[in-house]
Amino acid sequence: MASVSLKLDIWEKSYSIENNTSDEIGWNLSVTSSNAWNGYDNQCPYVVRYNDSEGDIVASGNKGFSNNTTTQLASGTIKDYKHDDNGEASITLYAHYKTGVSPASASITKTIKLTKIPRASSVACSSPYVGDTATITIGRKSSEFTNTVTYEIGSLKGTIATKTSETVLSLETSSLKEEIYALMPNAKSITGTIKCTTYSGDTQIGDTQSTTFNLYANEEDCKPNIEGTVIDTNETTIALTGDKNKIVR
């Protein structure tokens, strides 16, 4: 029994984090025949389209095949394929081939899921003394993205910036000094967390990222205030001098 079958291979060659695209997607279309023959002098039309049988044409042409062989019909590269805002994407190609024999045509559809491109901004934070400034660095994947940045230090929580395009921010701990020291009465340091949520407009991009940092006790702030007073406790000398603060040898 004669048969003609198509094989469609698709693979991702490279992608761009900055552009949120698959830079190159390769594809190859081949035909395998069994007990069917259509020599190369008898040209057969093929077409490869995006996404469905009515989509934009990727490639088209004419090529025949020989009996009991696998013949490459076409191959190519799709460039700068855009991913969704969350970094996810898939691509579907549809191929149709008129064989000129029985069966008279063959079709194939192939879908692959592309690499999920990381879109959320990275975040890092310095570890200063309590009362000093913690410097927060945001690594944006696109200049169009904004970030909302918050902090948590024990039970203390707050917002540092809302949907900002800045890549360097500051957490001033001077206004929180007393509250922070109250959380670490017998400790030399305390750990805090910085959280960064990325947005494209009002759409969140990826998952919220976080980083930890330390706040260290400042020795000058923690020195105890000690005052001493010397008094005479001998009742006889106190009676003679009339002042316990006068010391008699």
Coordinates of C-alpha atoms in Angstrom, one line a residue:
M1 CA 0.0 0.0 0.0
A2 CA 1.4 3.4 -1.0
S3 CA 1.9 6.0 1.6
V4 CA 3.5 9.5 1.8
S5 CA 4.1 11.1 5.2
L6 CA 5.5 14.5 6.2
K7 CA 7.9 15.2 9.1
L8 CA 8.2 18.8 10.5
D9 CA 11.0 19.6 13.0
I10 CA 11.1 22.9 14.9
W11 CA 13.8 24.0 17.3
E12 CA 14.8 27.2 19.1
K13 CA 18.3 28.4 18.3
S14 CA 18.6 31.4 20.6
Y15 CA 16.6 34.0 22.5
S16 CA 17.0 37.5 23.9
I17 CA 16.2 38.4 27.5
E18 CA 16.5 42.1 26.7
N19 CA 14.1 42.0 23.7
N20 CA 11.8 39.2 25.0
T21 CA 12.1 37.3 21.7
S22 CA 13.3 34.1 20.3
D23 CA 16.0 35.4 18.0
E24 CA 16.1 32.4 15.8
I25 CA 13.8 29.4 15.4
G26 CA 14.9 26.7 12.9
W27 CA 12.6 24.4 11.0
N28 CA 12.9 21.5 8.5
L29 CA 10.2 19.8 6.4
S30 CA 10.8 16.4 4.8
V31 CA 8.7 13.7 3.1
T32 CA 9.0 10.0 3.4
S33 CA 7.5 7.7 0.8
S34 CA 6.6 4.0 0.9
N35 CA 5.6 2.2 -2.3
A36 CA 5.0 5.5 -3.8
W37 CA 7.1 7.3 -6.4
N38 CA 7.1 10.8 -7.9
G39 CA 10.4 11.6 -9.6
Y40 CA 12.1 14.9 -9.3
D41 CA 10.9 15.7 -12.8
N42 CA 7.4 15.7 -11.5
Q43 CA 7.4 18.7 -9.2
C44 CA 4.9 18.8 -6.3
P45 CA 3.9 22.0 -4.5
Y46 CA 4.4 22.5 -0.7
V47 CA 3.6 25.3 1.6
V48 CA 4.5 26.1 5.2
R49 CA 2.5 28.6 7.2
Y50 CA 2.4 30.2 10.7
N51 CA 0.0 28.9 13.3
D52 CA -2.7 27.3 11.1
S53 CA -3.7 26.3 7.6
E54 CA -4.7 29.9 6.7
G55 CA -1.8 31.6 8.4
D56 CA 1.0 33.7 6.9
I57 CA 3.3 31.8 4.5
V58 CA 6.7 30.9 5.8
A59 CA 7.9 29.1 2.7
S60 CA 6.5 27.6 -0.5
G61 CA 7.8 25.8 -3.5
N62 CA 7.8 22.6 -5.6
K63 CA 9.8 19.4 -5.2
G64 CA 9.3 15.8 -6.0
F65 CA 10.4 12.6 -4.2
S66 CA 11.5 9.1 -4.9
N67 CA 10.2 5.7 -3.8
N68 CA 11.1 4.5 -0.3
T69 CA 13.2 7.5 0.5
T70 CA 13.2 10.5 2.8
T71 CA 13.5 13.8 0.9
Q72 CA 14.0 17.3 2.4
L73 CA 11.4 19.6 1.0
A74 CA 12.4 22.9 2.7
S75 CA 14.1 24.4 5.7
G76 CA 14.5 27.9 7.2
T77 CA 14.8 30.2 10.1
I78 CA 12.2 32.4 11.8
K79 CA 13.8 35.5 13.4
D80 CA 12.7 37.8 16.2
Y81 CA 9.7 35.8 17.3
K82 CA 8.0 37.8 20.0
H83 CA 7.1 36.3 23.5
D84 CA 4.2 37.3 25.7
D85 CA 4.8 39.9 28.5
N86 CA 5.3 37.0 31.0
G87 CA 8.2 35.6 28.8
E88 CA 6.2 32.6 27.6
A89 CA 5.6 31.7 24.0
S90 CA 4.9 28.7 21.7
I91 CA 5.0 28.5 17.9
T92 CA 3.0 26.3 15.5
L93 CA 3.8 25.6 11.9
Y94 CA 1.5 24.0 9.4
A95 CA 2.7 22.2 6.2
H96 CA 0.8 20.9 3.3
Y97 CA 2.1 18.9 0.3
K98 CA 0.4 17.9 -2.9
T99 CA 2.0 14.5 -3.7
G100 CA 0.7 13.9 -7.2
V101 CA 0.1 10.3 -6.2
S102 CA -2.2 8.4 -3.9
P103 CA -2.7 9.8 -1.4
A104 CA -3.0 13.0 -3.3
S105 CA -1.9 15.3 -0.4
A106 CA -0.3 15.2 3.1
S107 CA -0.5 17.7 5.9
I108 CA 1.2 18.1 9.3
T109 CA 1.0 20.5 12.2
K110 CA 3.8 20.9 14.8
T111 CA 3.8 23.0 17.9
I112 CA 6.7 23.6 20.3
K113 CA 6.9 25.5 23.6
L114 CA 9.7 28.0 23.5
T115 CA 12.1 28.9 26.4
K116 CA 10.4 31.0 29.0
I117 CA 12.4 34.2 29.1
P118 CA 13.0 35.7 32.6
R119 CA 11.3 39.0 32.7
A120 CA 11.2 40.0 36.4
S121 CA 13.9 42.4 37.6
S122 CA 16.6 41.2 39.8
V123 CA 17.3 42.9 43.1
A124 CA 20.3 43.3 45.5
C125 CA 20.8 45.2 48.7
S126 CA 23.9 46.4 50.7
S127 CA 24.2 45.6 54.4
P128 CA 24.9 48.8 56.4
Y129 CA 24.9 49.8 60.1
V130 CA 21.6 50.6 61.7
G131 CA 20.9 54.2 61.1
D132 CA 22.8 54.3 57.8
T133 CA 21.6 53.9 54.2
A134 CA 21.0 50.6 52.5
T135 CA 21.6 50.8 48.8
I136 CA 19.2 48.8 46.6
T137 CA 20.2 47.9 43.0
I138 CA 17.5 46.9 40.5
G139 CA 18.4 44.9 37.4
R140 CA 15.7 45.6 34.8
K141 CA 15.3 43.4 31.8
S142 CA 13.6 46.2 29.8
S143 CA 13.6 50.0 30.0
E144 CA 9.8 49.9 29.7
F145 CA 9.4 48.0 33.0
T146 CA 8.8 49.6 36.4
N147 CA 9.3 48.1 39.8
T148 CA 7.5 48.3 43.2
V149 CA 10.0 47.8 46.0
T150 CA 9.2 47.0 49.7
Y151 CA 11.1 46.1 52.8
E152 CA 10.6 43.9 55.8
I153 CA 12.7 44.0 58.9
G154 CA 11.2 41.8 61.6
S155 CA 7.7 43.2 62.1
L156 CA 8.6 46.5 60.4
K157 CA 7.2 46.8 56.8
G158 CA 7.1 49.6 54.3
T159 CA 7.2 50.6 50.6
I160 CA 10.4 52.2 49.3
A161 CA 9.1 52.9 45.8
T162 CA 6.0 52.3 43.7
K163 CA 6.3 51.5 40.0
T164 CA 9.6 53.3 39.7
S165 CA 11.9 53.3 36.7
E166 CA 14.9 54.0 38.9
T167 CA 17.5 51.3 39.1
V168 CA 19.2 52.5 42.3
L169 CA 17.1 53.1 45.4
S170 CA 17.9 53.9 49.1
L171 CA 16.4 52.6 52.3
E172 CA 17.2 55.2 55.0
T173 CA 17.2 53.4 58.3
S174 CA 17.9 56.5 60.5
S175 CA 14.2 57.1 60.9
L176 CA 13.7 53.5 62.0
K177 CA 16.7 53.3 64.3
E178 CA 14.8 53.0 67.6
E179 CA 12.3 50.5 66.2
I180 CA 15.1 48.3 64.7
Y181 CA 17.2 48.3 67.9
A182 CA 14.0 47.3 69.8
L183 CA 13.9 44.2 67.6
M184 CA 17.5 43.2 68.5
P185 CA 18.0 43.9 72.2
N186 CA 20.8 41.4 72.6
A187 CA 21.9 40.8 69.0
K188 CA 24.7 42.4 66.9
S189 CA 22.7 42.2 63.7
I190 CA 19.3 41.6 62.2
T191 CA 18.2 40.3 58.8
G192 CA 15.8 42.2 56.5
T193 CA 14.2 41.4 53.2
I194 CA 13.8 43.5 50.1
K195 CA 11.0 42.5 47.6
C196 CA 10.8 43.7 44.0
T197 CA 7.7 43.3 41.8
T198 CA 8.1 44.1 38.1
Y199 CA 5.3 45.6 35.9
S200 CA 4.7 46.4 32.3
G201 CA 2.1 49.1 32.6
D202 CA -0.4 47.5 35.1
T203 CA 0.6 43.9 34.2
Q204 CA 2.9 42.1 36.6
I205 CA 5.9 40.5 34.9
G206 CA 7.0 37.2 36.3
D207 CA 7.2 36.4 40.0
T208 CA 8.1 38.9 42.8
Q209 CA 11.9 38.7 43.4
S210 CA 13.5 39.1 46.8
T211 CA 16.9 39.4 48.5
T212 CA 18.0 39.5 52.1
F213 CA 20.4 42.0 53.8
N214 CA 21.8 42.5 57.3
L215 CA 21.7 45.6 59.5
Y216 CA 24.5 45.7 62.0
A217 CA 24.4 47.4 65.4
N218 CA 26.6 50.5 65.6
E219 CA 29.0 50.3 68.5
E220 CA 28.7 54.1 69.2
D221 CA 25.0 53.8 69.5
C222 CA 25.2 50.7 71.8
K223 CA 27.7 51.9 74.3
P224 CA 26.1 52.0 77.8
N225 CA 25.9 55.4 79.6
I226 CA 27.6 54.9 82.9
E227 CA 28.1 57.6 85.5
G228 CA 29.8 57.2 88.9
T229 CA 29.6 59.1 92.2
V230 CA 32.0 58.7 95.2
I231 CA 30.6 59.5 98.6
D232 CA 31.8 59.1 102.2
T233 CA 29.8 56.6 104.1
N234 CA 31.5 57.1 107.5
E235 CA 29.1 58.8 109.9
T236 CA 31.9 60.3 112.0
T237 CA 33.6 62.1 109.1
I238 CA 30.3 63.2 107.7
A239 CA 29.5 64.7 111.0
L240 CA 32.9 66.5 111.1
T241 CA 32.7 67.9 107.5
G242 CA 28.9 68.2 107.2
D243 CA 29.2 66.9 103.6
K244 CA 29.2 63.2 102.5
N245 CA 30.7 64.3 99.2
K246 CA 33.9 65.4 101.0
I247 CA 36.3 62.5 101.4
V248 CA 38.5 62.5 104.5
R249 CA 41.7 60.4 104.3

